[in-house]
């Protein structure tokens, strides 16, 4: 048992291994991109890609939590949540730097509450997550149309746009520092807090978790609420990224948020996976898309290559199952 | 004339010997009772005869010809029907669909003839008319109560009109009236010349319905007798064999007399009117046959399932848990023998499996991994846990070691009362003796234990007192000199006043 304690102290082996593996994949993808289209891995381009990945990364973080919690957890409402978040943020701040903080708070609170509704539906009304969150997506979409009457509204404050798009230190924009800090926090939360271990517990064996005294329902409601909030945060940043909002702005993130989680090594059955994988998954996914965009092929061919590569990646990760704790 | 014969049947499951020379002769038109303690192989023999388990050795003969059914439906086609102890109805289907699942009536086009299906199902249900409420052919099985399901299961066996019928504890969930109807049915089947094997733990039922009885002990058939020529005492004696030597007691009853938990006339699903005082530092055994309410009682005491009626006090204070969290807060712990369902988090590391019950108690959000690892490591050492590391997945450990982790989860939590629900089910001897040692140590420290075990000898060796359950009630409380195998069996097999 003393060897065991040793290992825990220095951090488990799988963690370092799968990280190395994923970093290798990312480097290979950059190299492939550079070969196919010179300039792909130029610093400015790299940063642009990482900013794109970070937008996906925030929403995928919440998606990951819901999936880890098991019981077929999935959040299909994130697309709507992002659009709604962007709309709330844009209207509250309305191009004013002074209103950035209130806008952020309003966005987070609103999407947290709607996410909690997802969670309540899933736990107390026993609606399957797939159905509940898809329904929520529909409701939000309708709401957006009613509120905006189809006309884009709300504008980003200059400081928010700068935070997302302009270099802050060393040519790196603020959003990437924020993403790094956020990712570090989520990794820590999952590994080293009671809440994190509760998530794994309910995902791995809900019955045993209940008998261990874990508040199953409360935890699961919170997971959906957090997923909503992460999507809202993404919406807030998307507003900064593109300056204004159109209704369907969040839709393009829905499927990628799930794919990033899954290629990041999280099991759709729940209970297995970590956040570092999701971060890597977001980067890999964005890289892949962008490589395919630089290739000069028609969209159907692109879609096929994209799908095929994903399957290949899944296979590759599947073989590393033992590492994917 | 012998219809069915099992000769020298042997069967092992891994290291467990289920049958070691079972013989049985079923005569035409008789009701032949099988009786024996828990786990002596009765169900296994039924499964071997009907092709859902394969024997390692031995022969089954039907009408004098050796047979080896590969599936229960093959047996059914040969006229051998079986009621398994584990119910097999499909909850999402209706009563009628379940009854005729194997062979639904077909129309000329080859489709299921739903009109005839309903009509024939109604006719089948007629047999229990008045005893099963108003269930009809179109009710979903999911909506039926346990006794109604059992009746449907019985009828399902009969719709094939088998010549030979094996009933493995068909009356377990039935009420008095339903049992009477069932016995009338069995009488009728016997008059029609059908041959019946009937397994029951209720001695009065055995003598009410049986023509002959075969007694099983440790996987062997030890005697076959005519019911008319024997009595209950003889049957119990045969069940115990010459083993009536006293089981060696492992410990002396504790001196302390203060009460850790007092239950007064509590009732719930599957148990009723149970009262006991659990003393500080004692092991109170729950005895009796399988499924007589022991597990339900323990789960209710832990707040795991439905609430209980009556009153319970822990440490002198009212105890009424609304969930496991309340129980944990009151210092109560629960270990289930079904670790796959209730215990382990299979895809998670040993460490997380250990600390699962701490996740609510710790006020601070942050877990000090290093301090906890030390604590967990110490408990692991105490349990003699064999694991490659705390980061190994728990599913990589042996069953016994997995169970040690589940027990360790509660030791880390320092409970005052430990509820054990058949905790050694399917684990090896070494792990068992480690567990007994830990129980002794815990009792020394003043922890009180309620220990249900389906192994009588385990109870006799460890428990200070034994409350014997029968039909959801405590029918005897064995104390001091009266803690013996004979008394345990007498109470467990006594006629039940239901
Ligand atoms: N599928 C199985 N796998 C492992 N052990 C089994 C299995 N089925 C039965 N056993 C074991 O075989 C023994 C006999 O069981 P069983 O035939 O159910 O006894 P009975 O019906 O007389 O109570 C028991 O020790 C039981 O634990
Ligand atoms: Mg049995």
PDB file of C-alpha atoms in Angstrom, chain B residues 59-314:
ATOM      1  CA  UNK B  59     -28.073 -38.343 -16.231  1.00  0.00           C
ATOM      2  CA  UNK B  60     -31.610 -37.126 -16.614  1.00  0.00           C
ATOM      3  CA  UNK B  61     -34.114 -39.651 -17.908  1.00  0.00           C
ATOM      4  CA  UNK B  62     -37.583 -38.881 -19.149  1.00  0.00           C
ATOM      5  CA  UNK B  63     -39.789 -41.953 -19.550  1.00  0.00           C
ATOM      6  CA  UNK B  64     -36.675 -44.054 -19.199  1.00  0.00           C
ATOM      7  CA  UNK B  65     -34.773 -42.343 -22.013  1.00  0.00           C
ATOM      8  CA  UNK B  66     -31.714 -40.226 -21.285  1.00  0.00           C
ATOM      9  CA  UNK B  67     -32.389 -36.581 -22.153  1.00  0.00           C
ATOM     10  CA  UNK B  68     -30.279 -33.486 -22.233  1.00  0.00           C
ATOM     11  CA  UNK B  69     -32.376 -30.415 -22.926  1.00  0.00           C
ATOM     12  CA  UNK B  70     -30.420 -27.471 -24.213  1.00  0.00           C
ATOM     13  CA  UNK B  71     -33.050 -24.835 -23.469  1.00  0.00           C
ATOM     14  CA  UNK B  72     -36.163 -24.594 -21.304  1.00  0.00           C
ATOM     15  CA  UNK B  73     -38.325 -24.361 -24.419  1.00  0.00           C
ATOM     16  CA  UNK B  74     -36.893 -27.634 -25.645  1.00  0.00           C
ATOM     17  CA  UNK B  75     -37.941 -29.107 -22.314  1.00  0.00           C
ATOM     18  CA  UNK B  76     -41.369 -27.511 -22.710  1.00  0.00           C
ATOM     19  CA  UNK B  77     -41.803 -29.153 -26.095  1.00  0.00           C
ATOM     20  CA  UNK B  78     -41.055 -32.485 -24.461  1.00  0.00           C
ATOM     21  CA  UNK B  79     -43.812 -31.817 -21.911  1.00  0.00           C
ATOM     22  CA  UNK B  80     -41.660 -30.595 -19.017  1.00  0.00           C
ATOM     23  CA  UNK B  81     -42.733 -27.211 -17.657  1.00  0.00           C
ATOM     24  CA  UNK B  82     -40.923 -25.226 -15.008  1.00  0.00           C
ATOM     25  CA  UNK B  83     -41.650 -22.372 -12.645  1.00  0.00           C
ATOM     26  CA  UNK B  84     -38.301 -20.777 -11.811  1.00  0.00           C
ATOM     27  CA  UNK B  85     -37.632 -19.118  -8.494  1.00  0.00           C
ATOM     28  CA  UNK B  86     -36.436 -16.032 -10.342  1.00  0.00           C
ATOM     29  CA  UNK B  87     -39.498 -14.674 -12.108  1.00  0.00           C
ATOM     30  CA  UNK B  88     -39.252 -14.351 -15.845  1.00  0.00           C
ATOM     31  CA  UNK B  89     -42.181 -12.183 -16.899  1.00  0.00           C
ATOM     32  CA  UNK B  90     -41.599  -9.265 -19.207  1.00  0.00           C
ATOM     33  CA  UNK B  91     -42.973  -6.176 -17.470  1.00  0.00           C
ATOM     34  CA  UNK B  92     -43.604  -4.195 -20.670  1.00  0.00           C
ATOM     35  CA  UNK B  93     -45.955  -6.820 -22.072  1.00  0.00           C
ATOM     36  CA  UNK B  94     -49.539  -7.552 -21.073  1.00  0.00           C
ATOM     37  CA  UNK B  95     -50.635 -10.498 -18.984  1.00  0.00           C
ATOM     38  CA  UNK B  96     -51.995 -12.262 -22.086  1.00  0.00           C
ATOM     39  CA  UNK B  97     -48.823 -11.689 -24.081  1.00  0.00           C
ATOM     40  CA  UNK B  98     -46.719 -13.027 -21.237  1.00  0.00           C
ATOM     41  CA  UNK B  99     -48.884 -16.095 -20.762  1.00  0.00           C
ATOM     42  CA  UNK B 100     -48.523 -17.121 -24.376  1.00  0.00           C
ATOM     43  CA  UNK B 101     -45.082 -15.740 -24.987  1.00  0.00           C
ATOM     44  CA  UNK B 102     -43.651 -19.057 -26.047  1.00  0.00           C
ATOM     45  CA  UNK B 103     -46.487 -20.107 -28.302  1.00  0.00           C
ATOM     46  CA  UNK B 104     -48.993 -17.364 -29.118  1.00  0.00           C
ATOM     47  CA  UNK B 105     -52.168 -18.514 -30.895  1.00  0.00           C
ATOM     48  CA  UNK B 106     -51.805 -17.766 -34.581  1.00  0.00           C
ATOM     49  CA  UNK B 107     -54.286 -16.853 -37.270  1.00  0.00           C
ATOM     50  CA  UNK B 108     -54.245 -18.613 -40.599  1.00  0.00           C
ATOM     51  CA  UNK B 109     -52.013 -15.900 -42.017  1.00  0.00           C
ATOM     52  CA  UNK B 110     -49.433 -16.742 -39.375  1.00  0.00           C
ATOM     53  CA  UNK B 111     -49.926 -13.561 -37.383  1.00  0.00           C
ATOM     54  CA  UNK B 112     -50.770 -13.475 -33.707  1.00  0.00           C
ATOM     55  CA  UNK B 113     -54.503 -13.969 -33.321  1.00  0.00           C
ATOM     56  CA  UNK B 114     -55.181 -11.329 -30.695  1.00  0.00           C
ATOM     57  CA  UNK B 115     -58.812 -12.263 -30.152  1.00  0.00           C
ATOM     58  CA  UNK B 116     -57.961 -15.834 -29.350  1.00  0.00           C
ATOM     59  CA  UNK B 117     -54.984 -14.694 -27.296  1.00  0.00           C
ATOM     60  CA  UNK B 118     -57.243 -12.614 -25.076  1.00  0.00           C
ATOM     61  CA  UNK B 119     -59.877 -15.309 -24.848  1.00  0.00           C
ATOM     62  CA  UNK B 120     -57.459 -18.030 -23.865  1.00  0.00           C
ATOM     63  CA  UNK B 121     -55.718 -15.729 -21.404  1.00  0.00           C
ATOM     64  CA  UNK B 122     -59.041 -14.911 -19.759  1.00  0.00           C
ATOM     65  CA  UNK B 123     -59.737 -18.593 -19.480  1.00  0.00           C
ATOM     66  CA  UNK B 124     -56.379 -19.209 -17.850  1.00  0.00           C
ATOM     67  CA  UNK B 125     -56.951 -16.384 -15.379  1.00  0.00           C
ATOM     68  CA  UNK B 126     -60.314 -17.909 -14.439  1.00  0.00           C
ATOM     69  CA  UNK B 127     -58.448 -20.496 -12.448  1.00  0.00           C
ATOM     70  CA  UNK B 128     -57.474 -17.889  -9.893  1.00  0.00           C
ATOM     71  CA  UNK B 129     -60.709 -15.909 -10.149  1.00  0.00           C
ATOM     72  CA  UNK B 130     -61.458 -14.029  -6.985  1.00  0.00           C
ATOM     73  CA  UNK B 131     -57.973 -14.414  -5.568  1.00  0.00           C
ATOM     74  CA  UNK B 132     -56.038 -11.983  -7.734  1.00  0.00           C
ATOM     75  CA  UNK B 133     -58.192  -8.869  -7.732  1.00  0.00           C
ATOM     76  CA  UNK B 134     -59.517  -7.711 -11.081  1.00  0.00           C
ATOM     77  CA  UNK B 135     -56.533  -8.276 -13.322  1.00  0.00           C
ATOM     78  CA  UNK B 136     -57.428  -9.113 -16.878  1.00  0.00           C
ATOM     79  CA  UNK B 137     -55.535 -10.199 -19.978  1.00  0.00           C
ATOM     80  CA  UNK B 138     -54.771  -6.632 -21.030  1.00  0.00           C
ATOM     81  CA  UNK B 139     -53.081  -5.442 -17.855  1.00  0.00           C
ATOM     82  CA  UNK B 140     -49.405  -4.665 -18.135  1.00  0.00           C
ATOM     83  CA  UNK B 141     -47.334  -6.971 -15.986  1.00  0.00           C
ATOM     84  CA  UNK B 142     -45.430  -3.909 -14.778  1.00  0.00           C
ATOM     85  CA  UNK B 143     -48.616  -2.781 -13.014  1.00  0.00           C
ATOM     86  CA  UNK B 144     -49.143  -6.029 -11.114  1.00  0.00           C
ATOM     87  CA  UNK B 145     -48.197  -6.644  -7.505  1.00  0.00           C
ATOM     88  CA  UNK B 146     -45.673  -9.315  -6.556  1.00  0.00           C
ATOM     89  CA  UNK B 147     -48.290 -11.944  -5.739  1.00  0.00           C
ATOM     90  CA  UNK B 148     -50.232 -11.280  -8.933  1.00  0.00           C
ATOM     91  CA  UNK B 149     -47.069 -11.683 -10.954  1.00  0.00           C
ATOM     92  CA  UNK B 150     -46.369 -14.954  -9.272  1.00  0.00           C
ATOM     93  CA  UNK B 151     -49.840 -16.192 -10.172  1.00  0.00           C
ATOM     94  CA  UNK B 152     -49.344 -15.182 -13.802  1.00  0.00           C
ATOM     95  CA  UNK B 153     -46.035 -16.998 -13.768  1.00  0.00           C
ATOM     96  CA  UNK B 154     -47.740 -20.131 -12.473  1.00  0.00           C
ATOM     97  CA  UNK B 155     -50.410 -19.912 -15.146  1.00  0.00           C
ATOM     98  CA  UNK B 156     -47.778 -19.342 -17.782  1.00  0.00           C
ATOM     99  CA  UNK B 157     -46.297 -22.731 -16.969  1.00  0.00           C
ATOM    100  CA  UNK B 158     -49.700 -24.375 -17.178  1.00  0.00           C
ATOM    101  CA  UNK B 159     -50.809 -23.027 -20.578  1.00  0.00           C
ATOM    102  CA  UNK B 160     -48.423 -25.475 -22.241  1.00  0.00           C
ATOM    103  CA  UNK B 161     -50.222 -28.340 -20.472  1.00  0.00           C
ATOM    104  CA  UNK B 162     -46.991 -30.032 -19.403  1.00  0.00           C
ATOM    105  CA  UNK B 163     -46.979 -33.645 -18.188  1.00  0.00           C
ATOM    106  CA  UNK B 164     -44.186 -32.952 -15.757  1.00  0.00           C
ATOM    107  CA  UNK B 165     -44.136 -29.697 -13.816  1.00  0.00           C
ATOM    108  CA  UNK B 166     -41.357 -28.315 -11.626  1.00  0.00           C
ATOM    109  CA  UNK B 167     -42.415 -25.602  -9.194  1.00  0.00           C
ATOM    110  CA  UNK B 168     -39.468 -23.860  -7.521  1.00  0.00           C
ATOM    111  CA  UNK B 169     -40.922 -21.972  -4.549  1.00  0.00           C
ATOM    112  CA  UNK B 170     -44.092 -20.887  -6.344  1.00  0.00           C
ATOM    113  CA  UNK B 171     -45.863 -19.837  -3.156  1.00  0.00           C
ATOM    114  CA  UNK B 172     -43.199 -17.463  -1.794  1.00  0.00           C
ATOM    115  CA  UNK B 173     -45.144 -14.285  -2.544  1.00  0.00           C
ATOM    116  CA  UNK B 174     -48.696 -15.641  -2.400  1.00  0.00           C
ATOM    117  CA  UNK B 175     -51.200 -14.903   0.328  1.00  0.00           C
ATOM    118  CA  UNK B 176     -53.259 -17.549   2.147  1.00  0.00           C
ATOM    119  CA  UNK B 177     -56.135 -17.618  -0.237  1.00  0.00           C
ATOM    120  CA  UNK B 178     -53.917 -17.772  -3.304  1.00  0.00           C
ATOM    121  CA  UNK B 179     -51.972 -20.647  -1.766  1.00  0.00           C
ATOM    122  CA  UNK B 180     -55.254 -22.518  -1.237  1.00  0.00           C
ATOM    123  CA  UNK B 181     -56.265 -21.941  -4.858  1.00  0.00           C
ATOM    124  CA  UNK B 182     -52.836 -23.059  -5.963  1.00  0.00           C
ATOM    125  CA  UNK B 183     -53.078 -26.258  -3.958  1.00  0.00           C
ATOM    126  CA  UNK B 184     -56.511 -27.004  -5.381  1.00  0.00           C
ATOM    127  CA  UNK B 185     -54.941 -26.551  -8.775  1.00  0.00           C
ATOM    128  CA  UNK B 186     -52.107 -28.913  -7.905  1.00  0.00           C
ATOM    129  CA  UNK B 187     -54.643 -31.467  -6.655  1.00  0.00           C
ATOM    130  CA  UNK B 188     -56.478 -31.226  -9.954  1.00  0.00           C
ATOM    131  CA  UNK B 189     -53.262 -31.613 -11.923  1.00  0.00           C
ATOM    132  CA  UNK B 190     -52.400 -34.688  -9.905  1.00  0.00           C
ATOM    133  CA  UNK B 191     -55.826 -36.195 -10.584  1.00  0.00           C
ATOM    134  CA  UNK B 192     -55.215 -35.646 -14.291  1.00  0.00           C
ATOM    135  CA  UNK B 193     -52.144 -37.847 -13.902  1.00  0.00           C
ATOM    136  CA  UNK B 194     -49.530 -35.104 -14.185  1.00  0.00           C
ATOM    137  CA  UNK B 195     -46.353 -35.403 -12.149  1.00  0.00           C
ATOM    138  CA  UNK B 196     -45.200 -32.518 -10.029  1.00  0.00           C
ATOM    139  CA  UNK B 197     -41.993 -31.492  -8.294  1.00  0.00           C
ATOM    140  CA  UNK B 198     -42.673 -28.901  -5.629  1.00  0.00           C
ATOM    141  CA  UNK B 199     -40.083 -26.910  -3.728  1.00  0.00           C
ATOM    142  CA  UNK B 200     -41.107 -25.046  -0.630  1.00  0.00           C
ATOM    143  CA  UNK B 201     -39.593 -23.999   2.644  1.00  0.00           C
ATOM    144  CA  UNK B 202     -42.893 -24.034   4.444  1.00  0.00           C
ATOM    145  CA  UNK B 203     -43.168 -27.252   6.346  1.00  0.00           C
ATOM    146  CA  UNK B 204     -46.946 -27.082   6.610  1.00  0.00           C
ATOM    147  CA  UNK B 205     -47.249 -26.837   2.828  1.00  0.00           C
ATOM    148  CA  UNK B 206     -45.006 -29.838   2.393  1.00  0.00           C
ATOM    149  CA  UNK B 207     -47.271 -31.956   4.558  1.00  0.00           C
ATOM    150  CA  UNK B 208     -50.443 -30.519   3.105  1.00  0.00           C
ATOM    151  CA  UNK B 209     -49.719 -31.278  -0.550  1.00  0.00           C
ATOM    152  CA  UNK B 210     -46.867 -33.758  -0.892  1.00  0.00           C
ATOM    153  CA  UNK B 211     -46.953 -37.501  -1.600  1.00  0.00           C
ATOM    154  CA  UNK B 212     -43.241 -38.016  -1.118  1.00  0.00           C
ATOM    155  CA  UNK B 213     -40.388 -35.792  -0.001  1.00  0.00           C
ATOM    156  CA  UNK B 214     -36.708 -35.835  -0.916  1.00  0.00           C
ATOM    157  CA  UNK B 215     -34.387 -34.059   1.487  1.00  0.00           C
ATOM    158  CA  UNK B 216     -31.281 -32.277   0.200  1.00  0.00           C
ATOM    159  CA  UNK B 217     -28.192 -31.462   2.162  1.00  0.00           C
ATOM    160  CA  UNK B 218     -25.114 -29.744   0.753  1.00  0.00           C
ATOM    161  CA  UNK B 219     -25.891 -30.690  -2.826  1.00  0.00           C
ATOM    162  CA  UNK B 220     -26.767 -34.286  -2.067  1.00  0.00           C
ATOM    163  CA  UNK B 221     -30.110 -35.988  -1.853  1.00  0.00           C
ATOM    164  CA  UNK B 222     -29.955 -37.698   1.522  1.00  0.00           C
ATOM    165  CA  UNK B 223     -33.370 -39.324   1.881  1.00  0.00           C
ATOM    166  CA  UNK B 224     -36.668 -39.908   0.131  1.00  0.00           C
ATOM    167  CA  UNK B 225     -39.684 -40.626   2.299  1.00  0.00           C
ATOM    168  CA  UNK B 226     -43.428 -41.026   1.990  1.00  0.00           C
ATOM    169  CA  UNK B 227     -45.109 -38.052   3.604  1.00  0.00           C
ATOM    170  CA  UNK B 228     -47.495 -40.388   5.389  1.00  0.00           C
ATOM    171  CA  UNK B 229     -44.594 -42.170   7.071  1.00  0.00           C
ATOM    172  CA  UNK B 230     -42.686 -39.154   8.377  1.00  0.00           C
ATOM    173  CA  UNK B 231     -43.067 -35.995  10.429  1.00  0.00           C
ATOM    174  CA  UNK B 232     -41.579 -32.522  10.635  1.00  0.00           C
ATOM    175  CA  UNK B 233     -38.960 -33.419  13.189  1.00  0.00           C
ATOM    176  CA  UNK B 234     -37.632 -36.231  11.074  1.00  0.00           C
ATOM    177  CA  UNK B 235     -37.416 -33.997   8.027  1.00  0.00           C
ATOM    178  CA  UNK B 236     -35.487 -31.314   9.931  1.00  0.00           C
ATOM    179  CA  UNK B 237     -33.217 -33.976  11.343  1.00  0.00           C
ATOM    180  CA  UNK B 238     -32.434 -35.279   7.871  1.00  0.00           C
ATOM    181  CA  UNK B 239     -31.758 -31.754   6.670  1.00  0.00           C
ATOM    182  CA  UNK B 240     -29.205 -31.220   9.399  1.00  0.00           C
ATOM    183  CA  UNK B 241     -27.726 -34.714   9.221  1.00  0.00           C
ATOM    184  CA  UNK B 242     -25.191 -35.530  11.892  1.00  0.00           C
ATOM    185  CA  UNK B 243     -23.916 -31.991  11.826  1.00  0.00           C
ATOM    186  CA  UNK B 244     -25.671 -31.112  15.052  1.00  0.00           C
ATOM    187  CA  UNK B 245     -22.273 -30.639  16.656  1.00  0.00           C
ATOM    188  CA  UNK B 246     -22.071 -27.117  17.999  1.00  0.00           C
ATOM    189  CA  UNK B 247     -20.513 -24.513  15.743  1.00  0.00           C
ATOM    190  CA  UNK B 248     -17.510 -23.055  17.487  1.00  0.00           C
ATOM    191  CA  UNK B 249     -18.382 -19.668  18.920  1.00  0.00           C
ATOM    192  CA  UNK B 250     -15.897 -17.051  18.020  1.00  0.00           C
ATOM    193  CA  UNK B 251     -16.643 -14.548  20.713  1.00  0.00           C
ATOM    194  CA  UNK B 252     -18.220 -13.974  24.093  1.00  0.00           C
ATOM    195  CA  UNK B 253     -21.274 -11.827  24.341  1.00  0.00           C
ATOM    196  CA  UNK B 254     -20.415  -8.241  25.299  1.00  0.00           C
ATOM    197  CA  UNK B 255     -20.732  -7.148  28.902  1.00  0.00           C
ATOM    198  CA  UNK B 256     -22.012  -3.670  28.157  1.00  0.00           C
ATOM    199  CA  UNK B 257     -25.766  -3.437  28.280  1.00  0.00           C
ATOM    200  CA  UNK B 258     -26.559   0.008  26.939  1.00  0.00           C
ATOM    201  CA  UNK B 259     -28.724   0.040  23.860  1.00  0.00           C
ATOM    202  CA  UNK B 260     -27.394   1.432  20.598  1.00  0.00           C
ATOM    203  CA  UNK B 261     -30.567   1.011  18.595  1.00  0.00           C
ATOM    204  CA  UNK B 262     -34.052   0.178  19.751  1.00  0.00           C
ATOM    205  CA  UNK B 263     -36.747  -0.847  17.302  1.00  0.00           C
ATOM    206  CA  UNK B 264     -40.333  -1.062  18.459  1.00  0.00           C
ATOM    207  CA  UNK B 265     -42.911  -2.841  16.350  1.00  0.00           C
ATOM    208  CA  UNK B 266     -41.566  -1.636  13.052  1.00  0.00           C
ATOM    209  CA  UNK B 267     -43.043  -2.735   9.780  1.00  0.00           C
ATOM    210  CA  UNK B 268     -42.469  -2.140   6.085  1.00  0.00           C
ATOM    211  CA  UNK B 269     -42.495  -3.938   2.764  1.00  0.00           C
ATOM    212  CA  UNK B 270     -41.828  -7.623   3.495  1.00  0.00           C
ATOM    213  CA  UNK B 271     -41.494  -7.306   7.275  1.00  0.00           C
ATOM    214  CA  UNK B 272     -43.880  -6.618  10.066  1.00  0.00           C
ATOM    215  CA  UNK B 273     -43.999  -6.074  13.806  1.00  0.00           C
ATOM    216  CA  UNK B 274     -40.247  -6.371  14.359  1.00  0.00           C
ATOM    217  CA  UNK B 275     -38.860  -5.265  17.723  1.00  0.00           C
ATOM    218  CA  UNK B 276     -35.334  -5.553  19.060  1.00  0.00           C
ATOM    219  CA  UNK B 277     -32.725  -3.906  21.236  1.00  0.00           C
ATOM    220  CA  UNK B 278     -29.318  -3.723  19.634  1.00  0.00           C
ATOM    221  CA  UNK B 279     -26.764  -3.516  22.428  1.00  0.00           C
ATOM    222  CA  UNK B 280     -23.553  -1.608  22.259  1.00  0.00           C
ATOM    223  CA  UNK B 281     -20.738  -3.788  20.958  1.00  0.00           C
ATOM    224  CA  UNK B 282     -22.866  -6.780  20.042  1.00  0.00           C
ATOM    225  CA  UNK B 283     -23.549  -8.610  16.838  1.00  0.00           C
ATOM    226  CA  UNK B 284     -27.244  -9.225  16.414  1.00  0.00           C
ATOM    227  CA  UNK B 285     -27.734 -11.900  13.796  1.00  0.00           C
ATOM    228  CA  UNK B 286     -30.751 -12.043  11.514  1.00  0.00           C
ATOM    229  CA  UNK B 287     -31.483 -15.650  10.654  1.00  0.00           C
ATOM    230  CA  UNK B 288     -34.030 -17.605   8.722  1.00  0.00           C
ATOM    231  CA  UNK B 289     -34.517 -18.604   5.142  1.00  0.00           C
ATOM    232  CA  UNK B 290     -33.727 -16.350   2.266  1.00  0.00           C
ATOM    233  CA  UNK B 291     -36.153 -13.514   1.594  1.00  0.00           C
ATOM    234  CA  UNK B 292     -38.067 -13.549   4.868  1.00  0.00           C
ATOM    235  CA  UNK B 293     -37.757  -9.782   5.250  1.00  0.00           C
ATOM    236  CA  UNK B 294     -34.216  -9.540   6.629  1.00  0.00           C
ATOM    237  CA  UNK B 295     -32.821  -7.518   3.726  1.00  0.00           C
ATOM    238  CA  UNK B 296     -35.879  -5.329   3.529  1.00  0.00           C
ATOM    239  CA  UNK B 297     -35.559  -4.542   7.224  1.00  0.00           C
ATOM    240  CA  UNK B 298     -31.903  -3.574   6.896  1.00  0.00           C
ATOM    241  CA  UNK B 299     -32.507  -1.414   3.869  1.00  0.00           C
ATOM    242  CA  UNK B 300     -35.418   0.312   5.560  1.00  0.00           C
ATOM    243  CA  UNK B 301     -33.283   0.955   8.641  1.00  0.00           C
ATOM    244  CA  UNK B 302     -30.733   2.614   6.383  1.00  0.00           C
ATOM    245  CA  UNK B 303     -33.381   4.743   4.693  1.00  0.00           C
ATOM    246  CA  UNK B 304     -32.594   3.070   1.397  1.00  0.00           C
ATOM    247  CA  UNK B 305     -36.052   2.057   0.279  1.00  0.00           C
ATOM    248  CA  UNK B 306     -39.455   2.781   1.666  1.00  0.00           C
ATOM    249  CA  UNK B 307     -39.945   4.157   5.120  1.00  0.00           C
ATOM    250  CA  UNK B 308     -40.923   1.960   8.058  1.00  0.00           C
ATOM    251  CA  UNK B 309     -43.799   2.261  10.448  1.00  0.00           C
ATOM    252  CA  UNK B 310     -43.313   2.015  14.213  1.00  0.00           C
ATOM    253  CA  UNK B 311     -40.467   3.679  16.019  1.00  0.00           C
ATOM    254  CA  UNK B 312     -36.724   3.374  16.126  1.00  0.00           C
ATOM    255  CA  UNK B 313     -34.316   5.148  18.441  1.00  0.00           C
ATOM    256  CA  UNK B 314     -30.574   5.445  17.954  1.00  0.00           C
TER     257      UNK B 314
END
